[in-house]
Coordinates of C-alpha atoms in Angstrom, one line a residue:
X1 CA -31.5 -1.1 10.6
X2 CA -29.3 2.0 9.9
X3 CA -30.6 4.5 7.4
X4 CA -28.8 5.0 4.1
X5 CA -26.3 7.9 4.1
X6 CA -27.3 10.9 2.0
X7 CA -23.7 11.4 0.6
X8 CA -23.0 9.8 -2.7
X9 CA -21.7 6.3 -3.0
X10 CA -19.3 5.6 -6.0
X11 CA -21.4 3.9 -8.7
X12 CA -18.5 2.1 -10.3
X13 CA -15.1 1.7 -8.8
X14 CA -12.9 2.2 -11.8
X15 CA -10.1 3.0 -9.4
X16 CA -11.2 1.0 -6.3
X17 CA -8.3 1.8 -4.0
X18 CA -8.7 5.5 -4.6
X19 CA -12.5 5.4 -4.2
X20 CA -12.4 3.5 -0.9
X21 CA -9.5 5.6 0.6
X22 CA -11.1 8.9 -0.3
X23 CA -14.6 8.0 0.5
X24 CA -13.7 6.8 4.0
X25 CA -11.0 9.2 5.1
X26 CA -12.5 12.4 3.5
X27 CA -14.9 12.2 6.5
X28 CA -13.5 14.1 9.5
X29 CA -14.3 11.4 12.0
X30 CA -12.5 8.7 10.2
X31 CA -9.7 11.0 9.1
X32 CA -9.0 11.9 12.7
X33 CA -8.9 8.2 13.6
X34 CA -6.4 7.6 10.9
X35 CA -4.1 10.4 12.0
X36 CA -4.4 9.4 15.7
X37 CA -3.4 5.9 14.8
X38 CA -0.5 6.9 12.5
X39 CA 1.2 9.8 14.2
X40 CA 3.7 9.6 17.1
X41 CA 2.0 9.8 20.4
X42 CA 3.8 13.0 21.3
X43 CA 2.5 14.8 18.2
X44 CA -1.0 13.3 18.4
X45 CA -1.4 14.6 21.9
X46 CA -0.8 18.3 21.0
X47 CA -3.1 18.4 17.9
X48 CA -6.3 20.3 18.3
X49 CA -8.6 17.6 16.8
X50 CA -11.6 19.9 16.8
X51 CA -9.8 22.1 14.2
X52 CA -9.2 19.2 11.8
X53 CA -10.4 19.8 8.2
X54 CA -10.0 18.1 4.9
X55 CA -8.3 20.2 2.3
X56 CA -9.3 20.3 -1.4
X57 CA -6.9 19.3 -4.2
X58 CA -4.5 16.6 -5.0
X59 CA -0.7 16.9 -5.5
X60 CA -0.1 13.5 -7.3
X61 CA 1.0 13.7 -10.9
X62 CA -1.7 12.8 -13.4
X63 CA 0.6 10.0 -14.7
X64 CA 0.8 8.5 -11.2
X65 CA -2.9 8.5 -10.3
X66 CA -3.1 4.8 -11.0
X67 CA -0.3 4.2 -8.5
X68 CA -0.9 6.8 -5.7
X69 CA -3.9 8.5 -4.1
X70 CA -3.4 11.4 -1.7
X71 CA -5.4 13.2 0.9
X72 CA -4.4 16.5 2.5
X73 CA -5.7 17.4 6.0
X74 CA -4.9 20.3 8.3
X75 CA -5.3 21.0 12.0
X76 CA -3.9 23.4 14.6
X77 CA -1.1 22.8 17.0
X78 CA -1.3 25.6 19.5
X79 CA -1.9 28.7 17.3
X80 CA -0.2 27.4 14.2
X81 CA -1.5 25.2 11.4
X82 CA 0.0 21.8 10.6
X83 CA -0.7 19.9 7.4
X84 CA -0.8 16.1 7.0
X85 CA -0.3 14.6 3.6
X86 CA -1.5 11.0 3.5
X87 CA -0.5 9.0 0.4
X88 CA -1.9 5.6 -0.4
X89 CA 0.5 3.4 -2.4
X90 CA -1.8 1.2 -4.7
X91 CA 0.9 -1.1 -5.9
X92 CA 2.3 -4.0 -3.8
X93 CA 5.9 -3.5 -4.9
X94 CA 8.2 -0.9 -3.3
X95 CA 9.0 2.3 -5.1
X96 CA 12.7 2.8 -4.1
X97 CA 12.6 6.6 -4.3
X98 CA 9.2 7.1 -2.8
X99 CA 10.6 9.5 -0.2
X100 CA 11.8 11.7 -3.1
X101 CA 8.3 11.6 -4.6
X102 CA 6.8 12.6 -1.3
X103 CA 9.2 15.5 -1.1
X104 CA 7.9 16.7 -4.5
X105 CA 4.3 16.5 -3.3
X106 CA 5.2 18.5 -0.2
X107 CA 6.9 21.2 -2.2
X108 CA 3.8 21.5 -4.4
X109 CA 1.6 21.9 -1.3
X110 CA 3.9 24.6 0.0
X111 CA 3.9 26.3 -3.4
X112 CA 0.1 26.4 -3.4
X113 CA 0.0 27.8 0.1
X114 CA 2.5 30.6 -0.8
X115 CA 0.5 31.3 -4.0
X116 CA -2.8 31.5 -2.1
X117 CA -1.3 33.5 0.8
X118 CA 1.3 35.9 -0.5
X119 CA 1.8 37.5 2.9
X120 CA 3.2 34.3 4.4
X121 CA 6.7 34.7 5.8
X122 CA 7.0 31.2 7.4
X123 CA 5.8 27.8 6.1
X124 CA 3.6 25.5 8.1
X125 CA 4.9 22.0 8.8
X126 CA 3.8 19.1 6.6
X127 CA 3.8 15.6 8.0
X128 CA 4.0 13.0 5.2
X129 CA 2.2 9.7 5.8
X130 CA 2.6 6.7 3.5
X131 CA 0.1 3.8 3.6
X132 CA 1.4 0.7 1.9
X133 CA 0.1 -2.9 1.6
X134 CA 2.9 -4.9 -0.1
X135 CA 3.5 -8.6 0.5
X136 CA 7.1 -8.2 1.8
X137 CA 6.7 -5.0 3.7
X138 CA 8.2 -1.6 3.0
X139 CA 12.0 -1.8 2.4
X140 CA 12.8 1.6 0.8
X141 CA 14.2 4.5 2.9
X142 CA 11.7 6.5 5.0
X143 CA 14.0 9.5 5.5
X144 CA 15.0 11.8 2.7
X145 CA 18.6 12.2 3.9
X146 CA 19.1 8.5 3.4
X147 CA 18.9 8.7 -0.4
X148 CA 21.3 11.6 -0.7
X149 CA 25.1 10.8 -0.8
X150 CA 27.9 10.7 -0.3
X151 CA 28.9 8.3 2.5
X152 CA 32.1 8.7 4.4
X153 CA 33.9 11.7 6.0
X154 CA 32.5 14.2 3.6
X155 CA 28.9 13.4 4.6
X156 CA 29.3 15.2 8.0
X157 CA 30.3 18.4 6.2
X158 CA 27.4 18.1 3.7
X159 CA 24.6 17.2 6.1
X160 CA 23.6 20.9 6.8
X161 CA 22.9 21.2 3.1
X162 CA 20.8 18.1 2.7
X163 CA 17.0 18.3 3.3
X164 CA 16.0 16.4 6.3
X165 CA 12.5 14.9 6.8
X166 CA 11.0 11.5 7.5
X167 CA 7.6 10.0 6.6
X168 CA 5.3 8.1 8.9
X169 CA 4.8 4.6 7.5
X170 CA 1.6 2.7 7.8
X171 CA 2.5 -0.8 6.7
X172 CA -0.7 -2.9 6.2
X173 CA 1.0 -6.1 5.4
X174 CA 0.0 -9.3 7.4
X175 CA 1.4 -9.1 10.9
X176 CA 3.2 -5.7 10.2
X177 CA 1.0 -3.0 11.7
X178 CA 4.2 -1.2 12.6
X179 CA 3.5 1.7 15.0
X180 CA -0.2 1.9 13.9
X181 CA -2.4 2.3 17.0
X182 CA -5.4 0.3 15.7
X183 CA -7.7 1.1 18.6
X184 CA -7.5 4.8 17.6
X185 CA -9.2 4.0 14.3
X186 CA -13.0 4.2 13.9
X187 CA -14.7 0.9 13.0
X188 CA -15.0 2.0 9.4
X189 CA -11.4 3.0 9.4
X190 CA -10.3 -0.4 10.6
X191 CA -12.4 -2.2 8.0
X192 CA -11.3 0.1 5.2
X193 CA -7.6 -0.3 6.0
X194 CA -8.0 -4.1 6.3
X195 CA -9.8 -4.2 2.9
X196 CA -6.9 -2.3 1.4
X197 CA -4.4 -4.6 3.0
X198 CA -5.9 -7.8 1.5
X199 CA -6.7 -6.3 -2.0
X200 CA -6.0 -8.8 -4.7
X201 CA -4.8 -11.4 -2.1
X202 CA -7.7 -13.9 -2.2
X203 CA -6.0 -16.3 0.3
X204 CA -5.7 -13.5 2.9
X205 CA -9.2 -12.4 2.3
X206 CA -10.6 -15.8 3.2
X207 CA -8.1 -16.4 6.0
X208 CA -8.6 -13.1 7.8
X209 CA -12.2 -12.1 7.1
X210 CA -13.2 -13.1 10.7
X211 CA -10.8 -10.4 12.0
X212 CA -13.2 -7.7 11.0
X213 CA -16.4 -9.2 12.2
X214 CA -16.9 -7.0 15.3
X215 CA -15.8 -3.9 13.4
X216 CA -18.2 -4.7 10.6
X217 CA -21.1 -5.0 13.0
X218 CA -20.1 -1.6 14.5
X219 CA -20.0 0.0 11.0
X220 CA -23.6 -1.1 10.4
X221 CA -24.8 0.5 13.6
X222 CA -23.5 3.9 12.5
X223 CA -25.9 6.4 10.8
X224 CA -24.1 5.9 7.5
X225 CA -23.9 2.1 8.0
X226 CA -25.6 1.0 4.8
X227 CA -23.7 3.4 2.6
X228 CA -20.4 2.3 4.2
X229 CA -21.3 -1.3 3.7
X230 CA -22.1 -0.7 0.0
X231 CA -18.7 0.9 -0.6
X232 CA -16.9 -1.9 1.3
X233 CA -18.7 -4.6 -0.6
X234 CA -18.1 -2.9 -4.0
X235 CA -14.4 -2.6 -3.2
X236 CA -14.0 -6.3 -2.2
X237 CA -15.9 -7.5 -5.3
X238 CA -13.8 -5.2 -7.5
X239 CA -10.5 -6.4 -6.0
X240 CA -11.3 -10.1 -5.7
X241 CA -12.8 -10.9 -9.1
X242 CA -11.7 -14.5 -9.0
X243 CA -13.5 -15.1 -5.7
X244 CA -16.8 -13.7 -7.1
X245 CA -19.4 -11.5 -5.6
X246 CA -21.5 -14.2 -4.1
X247 CA -18.6 -15.8 -2.2
X248 CA -17.5 -12.3 -1.0
X249 CA -21.1 -11.8 0.4
X250 CA -21.0 -15.3 2.0
X251 CA -17.6 -14.5 3.7
X252 CA -19.0 -11.2 5.0
X253 CA -22.1 -13.0 6.4
X254 CA -20.0 -15.6 8.1
X255 CA -17.8 -12.9 9.7
X256 CA -20.6 -10.6 10.9
X257 CA -23.4 -11.1 13.4
X258 CA -27.0 -12.0 12.5
X259 CA -28.2 -8.3 12.4
X260 CA -25.8 -7.6 9.6
X261 CA -26.9 -10.5 7.3
X262 CA -30.1 -8.8 6.1
X263 CA -28.2 -5.6 5.4
X264 CA -25.5 -7.4 3.5
X265 CA -28.0 -9.2 1.3
X266 CA -30.0 -6.0 0.7
X267 CA -26.9 -4.1 -0.4
X268 CA -25.8 -7.0 -2.7
X269 CA -29.2 -7.1 -4.4
X270 CA -29.1 -3.4 -4.9
X271 CA -25.7 -3.6 -6.4
X272 CA -26.8 -6.4 -8.8
X273 CA -29.9 -4.4 -9.8
X274 CA -27.8 -1.2 -10.5
X275 CA -25.4 -3.3 -12.5
X276 CA -28.3 -4.7 -14.6
X277 CA -29.7 -1.2 -15.2
X278 CA -26.2 0.1 -16.3
X279 CA -25.9 -2.9 -18.6
X280 CA -29.4 -2.3 -20.0
X281 CA -28.6 1.4 -20.6
X282 CA -25.3 0.6 -22.2
X283 CA -27.0 -2.0 -24.4
X284 CA -29.6 0.5 -25.5
X285 CA -26.9 3.0 -26.5
X286 CA -24.8 0.5 -28.3
X287 CA -27.9 -0.9 -30.0
X288 CA -29.0 2.6 -31.2
X289 CA -25.5 3.3 -32.6
X290 CA -25.4 -0.1 -34.4
X291 CA -28.8 0.6 -36.0
X292 CA -27.7 4.0 -37.2
X293 CA -24.4 2.5 -38.6
X294 CA -26.3 -0.2 -40.5
X295 CA -28.7 2.3 -42.0
X296 CA -25.8 4.5 -43.1
X297 CA -24.1 1.6 -44.8
X298 CA -27.4 0.8 -46.6
X299 CA -27.8 4.4 -47.8
X300 CA -24.2 4.6 -49.0
X301 CA -24.7 1.3 -50.9
X302 CA -27.7 2.8 -52.8
X303 CA -25.8 6.0 -53.6
X304 CA -22.3 4.8 -54.4
X305 CA -22.6 1.1 -54.9
X306 CA -21.1 -1.7 -52.9
X307 CA -19.3 -0.5 -49.7
X308 CA -15.9 -2.2 -49.1
X309 CA -15.7 -4.4 -46.1
X310 CA -13.0 -2.3 -44.4
X311 CA -15.2 0.9 -44.8
X312 CA -18.2 -0.9 -43.5
X313 CA -16.3 -2.1 -40.4
X314 CA -15.1 1.5 -39.8
X315 CA -18.7 2.7 -39.9
X316 CA -20.0 0.0 -37.6
X317 CA -17.3 0.9 -35.0
X318 CA -17.9 4.6 -35.1
X319 CA -19.4 6.7 -32.3
X320 CA -22.9 8.3 -32.6
X321 CA -21.4 11.7 -33.0
X322 CA -19.3 10.5 -36.0
X323 CA -22.2 8.8 -37.5
X324 CA -24.2 12.0 -37.3
X325 CA -21.5 13.9 -39.2
X326 CA -21.2 11.3 -41.8
X327 CA -25.0 11.0 -42.4
X328 CA -25.1 14.7 -42.9
X329 CA -22.7 14.4 -45.8
X330 CA -24.4 11.6 -47.7
X331 CA -26.5 13.8 -50.1
X332 CA -23.7 16.3 -51.0
X333 CA -20.4 14.4 -50.9
X334 CA -19.2 13.5 -54.4
X335 CA -17.6 10.2 -53.3
X336 CA -17.8 7.5 -50.6
X337 CA -14.4 8.5 -49.2
X338 CA -15.6 12.1 -48.9
X339 CA -18.5 11.0 -46.7
X340 CA -16.4 9.2 -44.1
X341 CA -13.5 11.7 -44.2
X342 CA -12.8 13.5 -40.9
X343 CA -13.4 16.8 -42.7
X344 CA -15.4 17.3 -46.0
X345 CA -13.2 17.3 -49.0
X346 CA -12.7 20.7 -50.7
X347 CA -14.1 21.1 -54.2
X348 CA -11.7 21.5 -57.1
X349 CA -12.8 25.2 -57.5
X350 CA -11.9 25.9 -53.9
X351 CA -8.5 24.2 -54.3
X352 CA -7.9 26.3 -57.4
X353 CA -8.7 29.6 -55.6
X354 CA -6.4 28.6 -52.7
X355 CA -3.6 27.8 -55.1
X356 CA -3.9 31.2 -56.8
X357 CA -3.8 33.0 -53.5
X358 CA -0.5 31.1 -52.6
X359 CA 1.0 32.0 -56.0
X360 CA 0.0 35.8 -55.8
X361 CA 3.1 38.0 -55.2
X362 CA 3.2 39.8 -51.8

């Protein structure tokens, strides 16, 4: 059985698409497979794959992180660097001006390169790659010049002044692999892209699971097989909630060979155990906070009389940090409202001094 990988596995997939995409393709072997599969043959043949590296940083707007994930890679073509900006589109619908968005991301990458290397006099090429898994396929323009007008006779005269670049599209929809050279992908790359392609589509998950059986067996034979399986299983469970974890496990078992069955069940049991432990820790923290809140309500009742229901509800919903601040005010605050105020109320003498200072002539 393969040994667990030493690199970290995401504990909880709050952004499952991003977690699977980055975990898989931030590893050079799988990143190289993705690029070999996505790039035109003429370009892939001149890349020095031994020079491939994963660059740090993201160029996606904070507001769009729930919609896009990106990964920047670089390699050498001859003596010159070339950058590859791969963007995963999380949503199944088509963003009509995505090519414009990608142009902004490319400009940000160039901007950082110029900032980091002030001596640059020429800019390295950036090849944009879009990975999409919509139901109807990608229908928006894939070339920047297609979204810039006007049409007609004036366009010929304006073309020299319109930015010109095209993205490489990886369409993961059913039966639409496009120009993706699947055999160039690693086994984990194949399974990861398939998982992304069926995300939230329960019918496709069940219908196509057998497609990845051989690749799944190959994943488990790799040195990081168990870690990879855990990430894949977590992703499928996170994106197919209505199917349920146990059925996802059963589908994986049916698709894979006998050697994989024990590993799948072992990983599933570990995930369940980790979930129980997280739940227990969360319960202990919540229980401790509830106990402190109840004690504070009782102390306030002794000192100020009956606590209004609205105030009691506010206290019971407060964080531990807030409860600590409020408890510290119980003995010195003159009123109940002063205890639970965000800042201690100033005394009347302090207000008088402040008023005199404001009234004093300059």
